CSV table of C-alpha atoms in Angstrom, one decimal:
chain,number,residue,atom,x,y,z
S,35,MET,CA,273.5,94.0,162.1
S,36,GLN,CA,269.9,93.0,161.6
S,37,LEU,CA,269.8,91.4,165.0
S,38,GLY,CA,271.0,94.7,166.5
S,39,PHE,CA,268.1,96.5,164.7
S,40,PHE,CA,265.7,94.0,166.2
S,41,TYR,CA,267.0,94.5,169.7
S,42,ASN,CA,266.9,98.3,169.3
S,43,ALA,CA,263.3,98.0,168.1
S,44,TRP,CA,262.5,95.6,170.9
S,45,ALA,CA,263.7,98.0,173.6
S,46,VAL,CA,261.4,100.8,172.3
S,47,THR,CA,258.5,98.3,171.9
S,48,ASP,CA,258.9,97.1,175.5
S,49,ALA,CA,258.9,100.7,176.7
S,50,SER,CA,255.8,101.4,174.5
S,51,LEU,CA,253.9,98.4,176.0
S,52,ASP,CA,254.8,99.6,179.6
S,53,PHE,CA,253.8,103.2,178.7
S,54,THR,CA,250.5,101.9,177.2
S,55,LEU,CA,249.7,99.8,180.3
S,56,GLY,CA,250.3,102.9,182.5
S,57,LYS,CA,248.0,105.0,180.3
S,58,PHE,CA,245.1,102.6,180.3
S,59,LEU,CA,245.4,101.8,184.0
S,60,ARG,CA,245.6,105.6,184.7
S,61,LEU,CA,248.9,105.2,186.6
S,62,SER,CA,251.6,107.8,187.1
S,63,HIS,CA,254.8,107.1,185.1
S,64,LYS,CA,256.5,106.0,188.3
S,65,GLU,CA,253.7,103.6,189.2
S,66,ALA,CA,253.7,102.2,185.7
S,67,HIS,CA,257.4,101.4,186.0
S,68,ILE,CA,257.0,99.8,189.4
S,69,LEU,CA,254.1,97.6,188.2
S,70,THR,CA,255.6,96.6,184.8
S,71,ALA,CA,259.2,96.0,186.0
S,72,GLY,CA,258.3,92.8,187.7
S,73,MET,CA,255.8,91.5,185.1
S,74,PHE,CA,256.6,88.7,182.7
S,75,TYR,CA,256.0,89.6,179.0
S,76,GLY,CA,253.1,87.2,178.6
S,77,SER,CA,251.3,88.8,181.6
S,78,LYS,CA,251.9,92.3,180.3
S,79,THR,CA,250.4,91.5,176.9
S,80,THR,CA,247.5,89.6,178.3
S,81,LEU,CA,246.6,92.5,180.6
S,82,LEU,CA,247.2,95.0,177.8
S,83,ARG,CA,245.0,93.1,175.3
S,84,ASN,CA,242.1,93.0,177.7
S,85,LEU,CA,242.5,96.7,178.6
S,86,LEU,CA,242.5,97.6,174.9
S,87,HIS,CA,239.3,95.6,174.3
S,88,GLN,CA,237.6,97.4,177.1
S,89,GLN,CA,238.9,101.0,176.8
S,90,ALA,CA,240.4,101.8,173.5
S,91,GLU,CA,238.5,103.7,170.8
S,92,ASP,CA,237.4,101.4,167.9
S,93,LYS,CA,239.9,102.7,165.3
S,94,GLN,CA,242.8,102.7,167.8
S,95,LYS,CA,241.8,99.4,169.3
S,96,THR,CA,241.9,97.6,165.9
S,97,GLU,CA,245.4,98.8,165.0
S,98,LEU,CA,246.8,98.3,168.5
S,99,LEU,CA,245.4,94.8,168.7
S,100,ARG,CA,246.6,93.9,165.2
S,101,THR,CA,250.2,95.1,165.9
S,102,LEU,CA,250.3,93.7,169.4
S,103,LYS,CA,249.4,90.3,168.0
S,104,ILE,CA,252.4,90.5,165.6
S,105,ILE,CA,254.7,91.7,168.3
S,106,GLN,CA,253.6,89.0,170.7
S,107,ASN,CA,253.3,86.0,168.4
S,108,ASP,CA,255.5,86.6,165.4
S,109,SER,CA,258.6,88.5,166.7
S,110,LEU,CA,260.5,85.3,167.9
S,111,ARG,CA,262.1,87.5,170.6
S,112,ASN,CA,262.5,84.6,173.1
S,113,GLU,CA,264.2,82.4,170.4
S,114,PHE,CA,266.5,85.2,169.5
S,115,ALA,CA,267.4,86.1,173.1
S,116,HIS,CA,267.9,82.6,174.5
S,117,ALA,CA,269.3,80.6,171.5
S,118,TYR,CA,272.8,80.0,170.2
S,119,ILE,CA,273.4,81.7,166.9
S,120,ALA,CA,275.1,80.0,164.0
S,121,SER,CA,275.5,82.0,160.8
S,122,ASP,CA,277.5,82.4,157.6
S,123,GLU,CA,277.2,84.7,154.6
S,124,LYS,CA,274.0,83.0,153.4
S,125,THR,CA,272.0,81.9,156.5
S,126,VAL,CA,271.5,82.5,160.2
S,127,SER,CA,270.3,79.8,162.6
S,128,PHE,CA,269.0,80.0,166.1
S,129,ILE,CA,269.5,76.9,168.1
S,130,SER,CA,267.1,76.7,171.1
S,131,ARG,CA,267.4,74.2,173.9
S,132,SER,CA,264.7,73.3,176.4
S,133,ARG,CA,264.9,74.9,179.8
S,134,GLY,CA,263.2,72.2,181.8
S,135,GLY,CA,261.8,68.7,181.6
S,136,ASP,CA,263.2,66.5,178.9
S,137,TYR,CA,266.1,67.9,176.9
S,138,LYS,CA,264.9,69.1,173.5
S,139,CYS,CA,266.7,71.2,170.9
S,140,LYS,CA,265.4,72.8,167.7
S,141,GLU,CA,266.9,75.0,165.0
S,142,ARG,CA,265.2,77.9,163.2
S,143,GLU,CA,267.1,78.8,160.1
S,144,PHE,CA,266.6,81.9,157.9
S,145,THR,CA,268.2,82.8,154.7
S,146,ARG,CA,269.8,86.2,154.8
S,147,ASP,CA,266.8,87.7,152.9
S,148,GLU,CA,264.2,85.9,155.1
S,149,PHE,CA,265.9,87.2,158.2
S,150,ILE,CA,265.9,90.8,156.9
S,151,LYS,CA,262.3,90.5,156.0
S,152,HIS,CA,261.4,89.1,159.4
S,153,ILE,CA,263.2,91.9,161.2
S,154,ASP,CA,261.6,94.5,158.9
S,155,LEU,CA,258.1,93.2,159.6
S,156,PHE,CA,258.7,93.3,163.4
S,157,ILE,CA,260.1,96.9,163.2
S,158,ALA,CA,257.1,97.9,161.1
S,159,ALA,CA,254.6,96.4,163.6
S,160,SER,CA,256.5,98.1,166.4
S,161,LYS,CA,256.3,101.5,164.7
S,162,ASP,CA,252.6,100.9,163.8
S,163,PHE,CA,251.9,100.1,167.5
S,164,TYR,CA,253.6,103.3,168.7
S,165,ASN,CA,251.9,105.4,166.0
S,166,ALA,CA,248.5,104.0,166.9
S,167,LEU,CA,249.0,105.1,170.4
S,168,GLU,CA,249.1,108.7,169.2
S,169,ALA,CA,251.4,109.3,172.1
S,170,ASP,CA,253.0,112.6,172.7
S,171,GLU,CA,256.8,112.2,172.1
S,172,LEU,CA,257.7,114.4,175.1
S,173,GLU,CA,255.4,112.4,177.4
S,174,PHE,CA,256.9,109.1,176.2
S,175,ALA,CA,260.4,110.5,176.8
S,176,GLN,CA,259.3,111.6,180.3
S,177,PHE,CA,258.0,108.1,180.9
S,178,GLN,CA,261.3,106.5,180.0
S,179,HIS,CA,263.2,108.8,182.3
S,180,ALA,CA,260.8,108.3,185.1
S,181,ALA,CA,262.2,104.8,185.4
S,182,LEU,CA,265.1,106.3,187.3
S,183,SER,CA,263.1,108.3,189.7
S,184,ALA,CA,260.9,105.3,190.5
S,185,SER,CA,263.9,103.4,191.9
S,186,SER,CA,263.7,102.7,195.7
S,187,LYS,CA,266.0,104.8,197.8
S,188,GLU,CA,267.6,102.2,200.1
């Protein structure tokens, strides 16, 4: 259940990051979707971090950068998305295998309480990021729906 909460928060966070890039690059919603759809996550966050340093107001900048750091470095999204999951009533483990080069495998194990705390911290950072944007909820919803109208008409 907690992993489901994480993925739900991740979907909103990903949209928030794309929305924020569009705002700081002064793009239309459609243009923002076209740009961000093909970007790797690391490229998005690098661009966003640099735009925040240059353009955000100091109070907003501090909070957006703080929460972006948590989202980027502490979420473990890639491990969760690409690993095998092994769990029981007391623990959950993510077993990650290398994707290239020499084969390597590692396990990240959480107790139930540790995993719940990890997810709660990510969700809090995601909410704090969105709140620091001071985004209009209607505009954010319009941004999300603009993804459909940005689709090519082949």
